[in-house]
Amino acid sequence: GAGVSQTPSNKVTEKGKYVELRCDPISGHTALYWYRQSLGQGPEFLIYFQGTGAADDSGLPNDRFFAVRPEGSVSTLKIQRTERGDSAVYLCASSPQRNPGYNEQFFGPGTRLTVL
Amino acid sequence: GEDVEQSLFLSVREGDSSVINCTYTDSSSTYLYWYKQEPGAGLQLLTYIFSNMDMKQDQRLTVLLNKKDKHLSLRIADTQTGDSAIYFCAEGYGGSQGNLIFGKGTKLSVKP
């Protein structure tokens, strides 16, 4: 079956512009996560959705970052007034969240964002 | 605070065993994971261990957990050139507290 997909795969923008990054999770997965991976670093948690609602947005760095998941499937990460420091690979993951214990997160290939 | 530490590089010869080490700080972590990332590819879950286990074996992979010292290791037996990648250790809580906390990754180079 299809895995997690993310579009675009690459995005180059200018400082100050607005960008949207899209994630299509695996069908039926109720949990969706966004992470950011800077060069030479591990992925860093941004936000977690359970269904349509953001269950934990404690990783969003500031109010320029916002994410939505209006129908509990596709999610969009929105970044306003981009800064050069926002350049990174943005990873999306989904999980079936079937039970209270272990739930594997399946990662997409990421969107590489470059802010000039 | 939460922190996961790994050494950054490891180089081995093909056929040798590789051991990648990780330390974590949050003793309430429920699950500990090893992910593999190849160039241009997404993160792939290799294996995980529940915090009440000491060891888990899965084909060429052996995970050892020392909960007292908060130390996790991944051993890859008979390392192949195809195992060259970056390996990330991560800790998590499972269930409704879903986010993972990753280390910076260990780059494994396998020389023929």
Coordinates of N, CA and C in Angstrom, one line a residue:
Chain A
G1 N 0.8 -1.2 0.0 CA 0.0 0.0 0.0 C 0.9 1.2 0.0
A2 N 0.2 2.4 -0.2 CA 1.0 3.7 -0.3 C 1.4 4.0 1.1
G3 N 2.6 4.6 1.1 CA 3.2 5.1 2.4 C 2.8 6.6 2.6
V4 N 3.4 7.2 3.5 CA 3.2 8.7 3.7 C 3.9 9.5 2.6
S5 N 3.1 10.4 2.0 CA 3.7 11.2 1.0 C 3.7 12.7 1.4
Q6 N 4.7 13.4 0.9 CA 4.8 14.8 1.2 C 5.1 15.6 -0.1
T7 N 4.4 16.7 -0.2 CA 4.7 17.6 -1.3 C 4.8 19.0 -0.9
P8 N 5.6 19.8 -1.6 CA 6.6 19.4 -2.6 C 7.8 18.6 -2.0
S9 N 8.6 18.0 -2.8 CA 9.8 17.4 -2.2 C 10.9 18.4 -1.9
N10 N 10.8 19.5 -2.7 CA 11.8 20.6 -2.5 C 11.0 21.9 -2.7
K11 N 11.4 22.8 -1.8 CA 10.7 24.2 -1.9 C 11.8 25.2 -1.6
V12 N 12.0 26.1 -2.6 CA 12.9 27.2 -2.4 C 12.1 28.5 -2.4
T13 N 12.3 29.3 -1.4 CA 11.6 30.5 -1.2 C 12.5 31.6 -0.7
E14 N 12.0 32.8 -0.8 CA 12.7 34.0 -0.3 C 12.3 34.3 1.1
K15 N 13.3 34.9 1.8 CA 13.0 35.4 3.2 C 11.8 36.3 3.2
G16 N 10.9 36.0 4.1 CA 9.7 36.8 4.3 C 8.5 36.3 3.6
K17 N 8.7 35.3 2.7 CA 7.5 34.7 2.1 C 6.8 33.7 2.9
Y18 N 5.6 33.3 2.5 CA 4.8 32.3 3.1 C 4.8 31.0 2.4
V19 N 4.9 29.9 3.1 CA 5.0 28.6 2.5 C 4.0 27.6 3.1
E20 N 3.5 26.7 2.3 CA 2.7 25.6 2.8 C 3.3 24.3 2.4
L21 N 3.4 23.3 3.4 CA 3.9 22.0 3.1 C 2.8 21.0 3.4
R22 N 2.7 20.0 2.5 CA 1.5 19.1 2.6 C 2.0 17.7 3.0
C23 N 1.2 17.1 3.8 CA 1.4 15.7 4.2 C 0.2 14.8 4.0
D24 N 0.3 13.7 3.2 CA -0.7 12.7 3.1 C -0.4 11.5 3.9
P25 N -1.1 11.3 5.0 CA -0.7 10.1 5.8 C -1.2 8.8 5.2
I26 N -0.8 7.7 5.8 CA -1.3 6.4 5.4 C -2.8 6.4 5.7
S27 N -3.6 5.9 4.8 CA -5.0 5.8 5.0 C -5.4 5.1 6.2
G28 N -6.3 5.8 7.0 CA -6.7 5.1 8.3 C -5.9 5.5 9.5
H29 N -4.7 6.1 9.3 CA -3.9 6.4 10.5 C -4.5 7.7 11.1
T30 N -4.8 7.6 12.4 CA -5.4 8.7 13.1 C -4.4 9.7 13.6
A31 N -3.2 9.2 13.9 CA -2.2 10.1 14.5 C -1.3 10.6 13.4
L32 N -0.9 11.9 13.4 CA 0.0 12.5 12.4 C 0.9 13.5 13.1
Y33 N 2.2 13.4 12.7 CA 3.3 14.1 13.4 C 4.0 15.0 12.4
W34 N 4.5 16.1 12.8 CA 5.4 16.9 12.0 C 6.7 17.0 12.8
Y35 N 7.8 16.8 12.1 CA 9.2 17.0 12.7 C 10.0 17.9 11.7
R36 N 11.0 18.5 12.3 CA 11.9 19.3 11.5 C 13.3 18.7 11.7
Q37 N 14.1 18.5 10.6 CA 15.4 18.0 10.7 C 16.4 19.0 10.0
S38 N 17.2 19.6 10.8 CA 18.2 20.5 10.3 C 19.4 19.7 10.0
L39 N 20.3 20.3 9.2 CA 21.5 19.6 8.7 C 22.3 19.1 9.9
G40 N 22.6 17.8 9.8 CA 23.5 17.2 10.9 C 22.8 17.0 12.2
Q41 N 21.5 17.1 12.2 CA 20.7 16.9 13.5 C 19.7 15.8 13.3
G42 N 19.2 15.3 14.4 CA 18.1 14.4 14.4 C 16.8 15.2 14.2
P43 N 15.7 14.5 13.8 CA 14.4 15.1 13.7 C 14.0 15.7 15.1
E44 N 13.4 16.9 15.0 CA 12.9 17.6 16.2 C 11.4 17.7 16.1
F45 N 10.7 17.3 17.1 CA 9.2 17.3 17.1 C 8.7 18.7 17.0
L46 N 7.6 18.9 16.2 CA 6.9 20.2 16.0 C 5.5 20.1 16.6
I47 N 4.7 19.2 16.0 CA 3.3 19.1 16.4 C 2.7 17.7 16.1
Y48 N 1.7 17.3 16.9 CA 1.1 16.0 16.8 C -0.4 16.2 16.8
F49 N -1.0 15.6 15.8 CA -2.5 15.6 15.7 C -3.0 14.2 16.0
Q50 N -4.1 14.2 16.7 CA -4.9 13.0 16.9 C -6.3 13.3 16.3
G51 N -6.5 12.7 15.1 CA -7.7 13.1 14.4 C -7.5 14.5 13.8
T52 N -8.5 15.4 14.0 CA -8.5 16.7 13.5 C -7.8 17.7 14.4
G53 N -7.7 17.3 15.7 CA -7.2 18.3 16.7 C -5.7 18.1 17.0
A54 N -5.1 19.3 17.3 CA -3.7 19.2 17.6 C -3.6 18.8 19.1
A55 N -3.1 17.6 19.3 CA -3.0 17.1 20.7 C -1.8 17.7 21.4
D56 N -0.8 18.1 20.7 CA 0.5 18.6 21.3 C 1.2 19.5 20.3
D57 N 1.2 20.8 20.5 CA 1.9 21.7 19.6 C 3.1 22.3 20.3
S58 N 3.6 21.7 21.3 CA 4.7 22.3 22.1 C 6.0 22.5 21.4
G59 N 6.1 21.8 20.3 CA 7.4 21.9 19.5 C 7.4 23.0 18.5
L60 N 6.3 23.6 18.2 CA 6.3 24.7 17.2 C 7.2 25.8 17.8
P61 N 8.2 26.3 17.0 CA 9.2 27.2 17.5 C 8.6 28.6 17.8
N62 N 7.7 29.1 17.1 CA 7.1 30.4 17.4 C 5.8 30.5 16.6
D63 N 5.1 31.7 16.7 CA 3.8 31.8 16.1 C 3.8 32.0 14.6
R64 N 5.0 31.9 14.0 CA 5.0 31.9 12.5 C 4.6 30.6 12.0
F65 N 4.7 29.6 12.8 CA 4.4 28.2 12.4 C 3.0 27.8 12.8
F66 N 2.3 27.2 11.9 CA 0.9 26.7 12.2 C 0.6 25.5 11.4
A67 N -0.1 24.6 11.9 CA -0.5 23.4 11.1 C -2.0 23.1 11.3
V68 N -2.6 22.5 10.3 CA -4.0 22.1 10.3 C -4.1 20.7 9.7
R69 N -5.3 20.1 10.2 CA -5.6 18.8 9.7 C -7.2 18.8 9.7
P70 N -7.8 19.5 8.8 CA -9.3 19.8 9.0 C -10.2 18.6 8.9
E71 N -9.8 17.6 8.1 CA -10.7 16.4 8.0 C -10.1 15.2 8.6
G72 N -9.0 15.3 9.3 CA -8.4 14.2 10.0 C -7.6 13.3 9.1
S73 N -7.3 13.8 7.9 CA -6.4 13.0 7.0 C -5.2 13.9 6.6
V74 N -5.3 14.6 5.5 CA -4.2 15.4 5.0 C -3.9 16.5 6.0
S75 N -2.6 16.9 6.1 CA -2.2 18.0 7.0 C -1.4 19.0 6.2
T76 N -1.5 20.2 6.6 CA -0.7 21.3 6.0 C 0.1 22.0 7.1
L77 N 1.4 22.1 6.9 CA 2.2 22.9 7.8 C 2.4 24.3 7.1
K78 N 2.1 25.3 7.8 CA 2.2 26.7 7.2 C 3.2 27.5 8.0
I79 N 4.1 28.1 7.2 CA 5.1 29.0 7.8 C 5.0 30.4 7.2
Q80 N 4.8 31.3 8.1 CA 4.7 32.7 7.6 C 6.0 33.4 7.8
R81 N 6.2 34.5 7.0 CA 7.4 35.3 7.1 C 8.6 34.5 7.3
T82 N 8.9 33.6 6.3 CA 10.0 32.7 6.5 C 11.3 33.4 6.7
E83 N 12.2 32.7 7.5 CA 13.5 33.2 7.8 C 14.5 32.1 7.4
R84 N 15.8 32.6 7.2 CA 16.8 31.6 6.7 C 17.0 30.5 7.7
G85 N 16.8 30.7 8.9 CA 16.9 29.7 9.9 C 15.8 28.6 9.8
D86 N 14.8 28.8 9.0 CA 13.7 27.8 8.8 C 14.1 26.8 7.8
S87 N 15.2 27.0 7.1 CA 15.7 26.0 6.2 C 16.0 24.7 6.9
A88 N 15.4 23.6 6.4 CA 15.5 22.3 7.0 C 14.7 21.3 6.1
V89 N 14.8 20.1 6.5 CA 13.9 19.1 5.9 C 12.7 18.9 6.9
Y90 N 11.5 19.0 6.4 CA 10.3 18.9 7.3 C 9.7 17.5 7.0
L91 N 9.7 16.7 8.1 CA 9.2 15.3 8.0 C 7.8 15.2 8.6
C92 N 7.1 14.4 7.9 CA 5.7 14.0 8.4 C 5.7 12.5 8.7
A93 N 5.0 12.1 9.8 CA 4.9 10.7 10.1 C 3.4 10.5 10.5
S94 N 3.0 9.2 10.2 CA 1.6 8.9 10.7 C 1.7 7.6 11.5
S95 N 0.7 7.3 12.3 CA 0.6 6.1 13.1 C -0.8 5.7 13.3
P96 N -1.1 4.4 13.3 CA -2.4 3.9 13.4 C -3.0 4.2 14.8
Q97 N -2.2 4.3 15.8 CA -2.6 4.6 17.2 C -3.8 3.6 17.6
R98 N -3.5 2.3 17.3 CA -4.6 1.4 17.6 C -4.8 1.0 19.1
N99 N -3.7 1.2 19.8 CA -3.8 0.7 21.2 C -3.0 1.7 22.1
P100 N -3.1 1.6 23.4 CA -2.5 2.6 24.2 C -1.0 2.4 24.3
G101 N -0.4 1.3 23.8 CA 1.0 1.1 23.9 C 1.7 1.5 22.7
Y102 N 2.5 0.6 22.2 CA 3.4 0.9 21.1 C 2.6 1.2 19.8
N103 N 3.0 2.3 19.2 CA 2.4 2.6 17.9 C 3.6 3.1 17.0
E104 N 3.8 2.3 15.9 CA 4.9 2.7 15.0 C 4.6 3.9 14.2
Q105 N 5.6 4.8 14.1 CA 5.4 6.0 13.3 C 6.1 5.7 11.9
F106 N 5.3 5.9 10.9 CA 5.8 5.7 9.5 C 6.1 7.1 8.9
F107 N 7.3 7.3 8.5 CA 7.8 8.6 8.0 C 7.7 8.7 6.5
G108 N 7.4 10.0 6.1 CA 7.4 10.3 4.7 C 8.8 10.7 4.3
P109 N 9.1 11.0 3.0 CA 10.4 11.3 2.5 C 10.8 12.7 2.9
G110 N 9.9 13.6 3.3 CA 10.3 14.9 3.7 C 10.2 15.9 2.6
T111 N 10.0 17.2 3.0 CA 10.1 18.3 2.1 C 11.3 19.1 2.5
R112 N 12.2 19.3 1.6 CA 13.4 20.1 1.9 C 13.1 21.6 1.6
L113 N 13.1 22.4 2.6 CA 12.8 23.8 2.5 C 14.1 24.6 2.6
T114 N 14.3 25.5 1.5 CA 15.4 26.4 1.5 C 14.9 27.8 1.5
V115 N 15.3 28.6 2.4 CA 14.9 30.0 2.5 C 16.2 30.8 2.1
L116 N 16.1 31.6 1.0 CA 17.2 32.4 0.5 C 17.2 33.7 1.2
Chain B
G1 N 16.0 17.9 31.6 CA 15.3 17.9 30.3 C 15.6 16.7 29.6
E2 N 14.9 16.5 28.4 CA 15.0 15.3 27.7 C 16.2 15.5 26.7
D3 N 17.0 14.5 26.6 CA 18.1 14.6 25.7 C 18.6 13.1 25.3
V4 N 18.9 13.0 24.1 CA 19.4 11.7 23.6 C 20.8 11.9 22.9
E5 N 21.8 11.2 23.4 CA 23.1 11.4 22.9 C 23.7 10.2 22.2
Q6 N 24.3 10.4 21.1 CA 25.0 9.4 20.3 C 26.3 9.9 19.8
S7 N 27.2 8.9 19.6 CA 28.5 9.3 18.9 C 28.1 9.5 17.5
L8 N 28.9 10.4 16.8 CA 28.5 10.9 15.5 C 29.0 10.0 14.4
F9 N 30.1 9.2 14.5 CA 30.6 8.5 13.4 C 31.0 7.1 13.9
L10 N 30.9 6.1 13.0 CA 31.5 4.8 13.3 C 31.9 4.2 11.9
S11 N 33.1 3.6 11.9 CA 33.5 3.0 10.7 C 33.9 1.6 10.9
V12 N 33.4 0.6 10.1 CA 33.8 -0.8 10.3 C 34.1 -1.4 9.0
R13 N 34.6 -2.6 9.0 CA 34.9 -3.4 7.8 C 33.7 -4.3 7.5
E14 N 33.5 -4.6 6.3 CA 32.4 -5.5 5.9 C 32.6 -6.8 6.5
G15 N 31.6 -7.4 7.1 CA 31.7 -8.7 7.8 C 31.9 -8.6 9.3
D16 N 32.4 -7.4 9.7 CA 32.5 -7.2 11.2 C 31.2 -6.9 11.8
S17 N 31.2 -6.9 13.1 CA 30.0 -6.4 13.9 C 30.1 -4.9 14.1
S18 N 29.0 -4.2 14.1 CA 28.9 -2.8 14.4 C 28.1 -2.6 15.7
V19 N 28.6 -1.8 16.6 CA 27.9 -1.5 17.8 C 27.7 0.0 17.9
I20 N 26.4 0.5 17.9 CA 26.1 1.9 18.0 C 25.5 2.1 19.3
N21 N 26.0 3.1 20.0 CA 25.6 3.4 21.4 C 24.8 4.7 21.5
C22 N 24.0 4.7 22.6 CA 23.1 5.8 22.8 C 22.8 6.0 24.3
T23 N 22.8 7.2 24.8 CA 22.3 7.4 26.1 C 21.1 8.4 26.1
Y24 N 20.2 8.2 27.1 CA 19.1 9.0 27.1 C 18.9 9.5 28.6
T25 N 18.1 10.5 28.8 CA 18.0 11.0 30.1 C 16.6 10.8 30.8
D26 N 15.6 10.6 30.0 CA 14.3 10.5 30.6 C 13.9 9.1 31.0
S27 N 14.0 8.8 32.3 CA 13.7 7.5 32.8 C 12.3 7.0 32.6
S28 N 11.4 7.9 32.3 CA 10.0 7.6 32.1 C 9.6 7.1 30.6
S29 N 10.7 7.1 29.8 CA 10.5 6.7 28.4 C 9.9 5.3 28.4
T30 N 8.9 5.0 27.6 CA 8.3 3.7 27.6 C 8.9 2.8 26.5
Y31 N 9.3 3.4 25.4 CA 9.8 2.7 24.3 C 11.1 3.4 23.8
L32 N 12.0 2.6 23.3 CA 13.3 3.1 22.7 C 13.4 2.5 21.3
Y33 N 13.8 3.3 20.4 CA 13.8 2.9 19.0 C 15.1 3.1 18.3
W34 N 15.3 2.4 17.3 CA 16.4 2.6 16.3 C 15.8 2.8 14.9
Y35 N 16.2 4.0 14.3 CA 15.7 4.3 13.0 C 17.0 4.4 12.1
K36 N 16.8 4.0 10.8 CA 17.9 4.1 9.8 C 17.5 5.1 8.8
Q37 N 18.4 6.0 8.4 CA 18.2 7.0 7.3 C 19.2 6.9 6.3
E38 N 18.8 6.5 5.0 CA 19.8 6.5 3.9 C 19.6 7.7 3.1
P39 N 20.7 8.1 2.4 CA 20.7 9.4 1.7 C 19.4 9.5 0.8
G40 N 18.7 10.6 0.9 CA 17.6 10.9 0.0 C 16.3 10.0 0.4
A41 N 16.4 9.3 1.5 CA 15.3 8.4 1.8 C 14.7 8.8 3.2
G42 N 13.5 8.4 3.4 CA 12.9 8.7 4.7 C 13.4 7.8 5.8
L43 N 13.0 8.1 7.0 CA 13.4 7.4 8.2 C 12.7 6.0 8.2
Q44 N 13.5 5.0 8.4 CA 12.9 3.6 8.4 C 13.1 3.0 9.8
L45 N 12.0 2.6 10.4 CA 12.1 1.9 11.8 C 12.8 0.6 11.6
L46 N 13.9 0.4 12.4 CA 14.7 -0.8 12.3 C 14.1 -1.8 13.4
T47 N 14.0 -1.3 14.6 CA 13.6 -2.1 15.7 C 13.3 -1.2 16.9
Y48 N 12.6 -1.7 17.9 CA 12.3 -1.0 19.1 C 12.4 -1.9 20.3
I49 N 12.4 -1.4 21.5 CA 12.4 -2.2 22.7 C 11.6 -1.5 23.7
F50 N 10.8 -2.3 24.4 CA 10.0 -1.8 25.5 C 10.9 -1.6 26.7
S51 N 10.6 -0.7 27.5 CA 11.5 -0.3 28.6 C 11.7 -1.3 29.7
N52 N 10.8 -2.3 29.7 CA 11.0 -3.3 30.8 C 11.7 -4.6 30.2
M53 N 12.3 -4.4 29.0 CA 13.1 -5.5 28.5 C 14.6 -5.1 28.5
D54 N 15.4 -6.2 28.6 CA 16.9 -5.9 28.6 C 17.5 -6.1 27.2
M55 N 16.9 -7.0 26.4 CA 17.5 -7.4 25.1 C 16.4 -7.7 24.2
K56 N 16.6 -7.4 22.9 CA 15.7 -7.9 21.8 C 16.6 -8.2 20.6
Q57 N 16.3 -9.4 20.0 CA 17.1 -9.8 18.9 C 16.1 -10.0 17.7
D58 N 16.6 -9.5 16.6 CA 15.8 -9.5 15.3 C 16.8 -9.7 14.2
Q59 N 16.9 -11.0 13.8 CA 17.8 -11.4 12.7 C 19.2 -10.9 13.0
R60 N 19.8 -10.0 12.2 CA 21.2 -9.5 12.4 C 21.3 -8.4 13.5
L61 N 20.1 -8.0 14.0 CA 20.1 -6.8 14.9 C 19.9 -7.3 16.4
T62 N 20.7 -6.8 17.3 CA 20.5 -7.1 18.7 C 20.5 -5.7 19.4
V63 N 19.4 -5.5 20.2 CA 19.3 -4.3 21.0 C 19.5 -4.6 22.4
L64 N 20.3 -3.9 23.1 CA 20.6 -4.1 24.5 C 20.1 -2.8 25.3
L65 N 19.4 -2.9 26.3 CA 19.0 -1.8 27.1 C 19.4 -2.0 28.6
N66 N 20.1 -1.0 29.1 CA 20.5 -0.9 30.5 C 19.8 0.3 31.0
K67 N 18.6 0.0 31.7 CA 17.7 1.1 32.1 C 18.4 1.8 33.3
K68 N 19.1 1.1 34.1 CA 19.8 1.8 35.2 C 20.7 2.9 34.8
D69 N 21.5 2.6 33.7 CA 22.5 3.6 33.2 C 21.9 4.4 32.1
K70 N 20.6 4.1 31.7 CA 20.0 4.8 30.6 C 20.8 4.7 29.3
H71 N 21.2 3.5 29.0 CA 22.1 3.2 27.9 C 21.5 2.2 27.0
L72 N 21.5 2.5 25.7 CA 20.9 1.7 24.7 C 21.9 1.4 23.6
S73 N 22.0 0.2 23.1 CA 22.9 -0.1 22.0 C 22.3 -0.9 20.9
L74 N 22.8 -0.8 19.7 CA 22.3 -1.5 18.6 C 23.6 -2.3 18.0
R75 N 23.5 -3.6 18.0 CA 24.6 -4.3 17.4 C 24.1 -4.9 16.0
I76 N 24.9 -4.7 15.0 CA 24.5 -5.2 13.7 C 25.6 -6.3 13.4
A77 N 25.2 -7.5 13.3 CA 26.1 -8.6 13.0 C 26.4 -8.7 11.5
D78 N 27.6 -9.1 11.1 CA 27.9 -9.3 9.7 C 27.6 -8.1 8.9
T79 N 28.1 -6.9 9.3 CA 27.8 -5.7 8.7 C 28.1 -5.7 7.2
Q80 N 27.2 -5.2 6.4 CA 27.3 -5.2 4.9 C 27.4 -3.7 4.4
T81 N 27.9 -3.5 3.2 CA 28.0 -2.2 2.7 C 26.6 -1.5 2.6
G82 N 25.6 -2.3 2.4 CA 24.2 -1.8 2.4 C 23.7 -1.3 3.7
D83 N 24.5 -1.5 4.8 CA 24.1 -1.0 6.1 C 24.6 0.4 6.3
S84 N 25.4 0.9 5.4 CA 26.0 2.3 5.5 C 24.8 3.2 5.5
A85 N 24.7 4.0 6.5 CA 23.5 4.9 6.7 C 23.7 5.7 8.0
I86 N 22.8 6.6 8.3 CA 22.8 7.2 9.6 C 21.7 6.5 10.5
Y87 N 22.1 6.2 11.7 CA 21.3 5.5 12.6 C 20.9 6.4 13.8
F88 N 19.6 6.5 14.0 CA 19.1 7.4 15.0 C 18.5 6.6 16.1
C89 N 18.9 6.9 17.3 CA 18.3 6.4 18.6 C 17.1 7.4 18.9
A90 N 16.0 6.9 19.4 CA 14.9 7.8 19.8 C 14.2 7.2 21.0
E91 N 13.6 8.1 21.8 CA 12.9 7.6 23.0 C 11.4 8.2 22.8
G92 N 10.5 7.4 23.4 CA 9.1 7.8 23.3 C 8.3 7.2 24.4
Y93 N 7.0 7.6 24.5 CA 6.2 7.2 25.6 C 5.0 6.3 25.1
G94 N 4.8 6.2 23.8 CA 3.7 5.4 23.3 C 2.4 6.0 23.5
G95 N 1.4 5.4 23.0 CA 0.0 5.8 23.3 C -0.3 7.2 22.9
S96 N -1.0 7.9 23.7 CA -1.4 9.3 23.4 C -0.3 10.3 23.4
Q97 N 0.8 9.9 24.1 CA 1.9 10.9 24.1 C 2.9 10.4 23.0
G98 N 2.6 10.9 21.8 CA 3.2 10.1 20.7 C 4.6 10.6 20.2
N99 N 5.0 11.8 20.5 CA 6.2 12.3 19.8 C 7.4 11.6 20.3
L100 N 8.4 11.5 19.3 CA 9.6 10.8 19.6 C 10.7 11.9 19.8
I101 N 11.7 11.6 20.6 CA 12.8 12.5 20.8 C 14.0 11.7 20.3
F102 N 14.7 12.3 19.3 CA 15.8 11.7 18.5 C 17.1 12.2 19.0
G103 N 18.1 11.3 18.9 CA 19.5 11.8 19.0 C 19.9 12.4 17.6
K104 N 21.2 12.8 17.6 CA 21.7 13.5 16.4 C 22.1 12.5 15.3
G105 N 22.1 11.2 15.6 CA 22.4 10.2 14.6 C 23.9 9.8 14.6
T106 N 24.1 8.6 14.3 CA 25.5 8.0 14.1 C 25.6 7.6 12.7
K107 N 26.6 8.2 12.0 CA 26.9 7.8 10.6 C 27.8 6.6 10.6
L108 N 27.2 5.5 10.1 CA 27.9 4.2 9.9 C 28.5 4.1 8.5
S109 N 29.8 4.0 8.4 CA 30.5 3.7 7.1 C 31.0 2.3 7.2
V110 N 30.7 1.5 6.1 CA 31.1 0.2 6.0 C 32.1 0.1 4.9
K111 N 33.3 -0.3 5.2 CA 34.4 -0.4 4.1 C 34.5 -1.8 3.6
P112 N 34.6 -2.0 2.3 CA 34.7 -3.4 1.8 C 36.0 -4.0 2.1

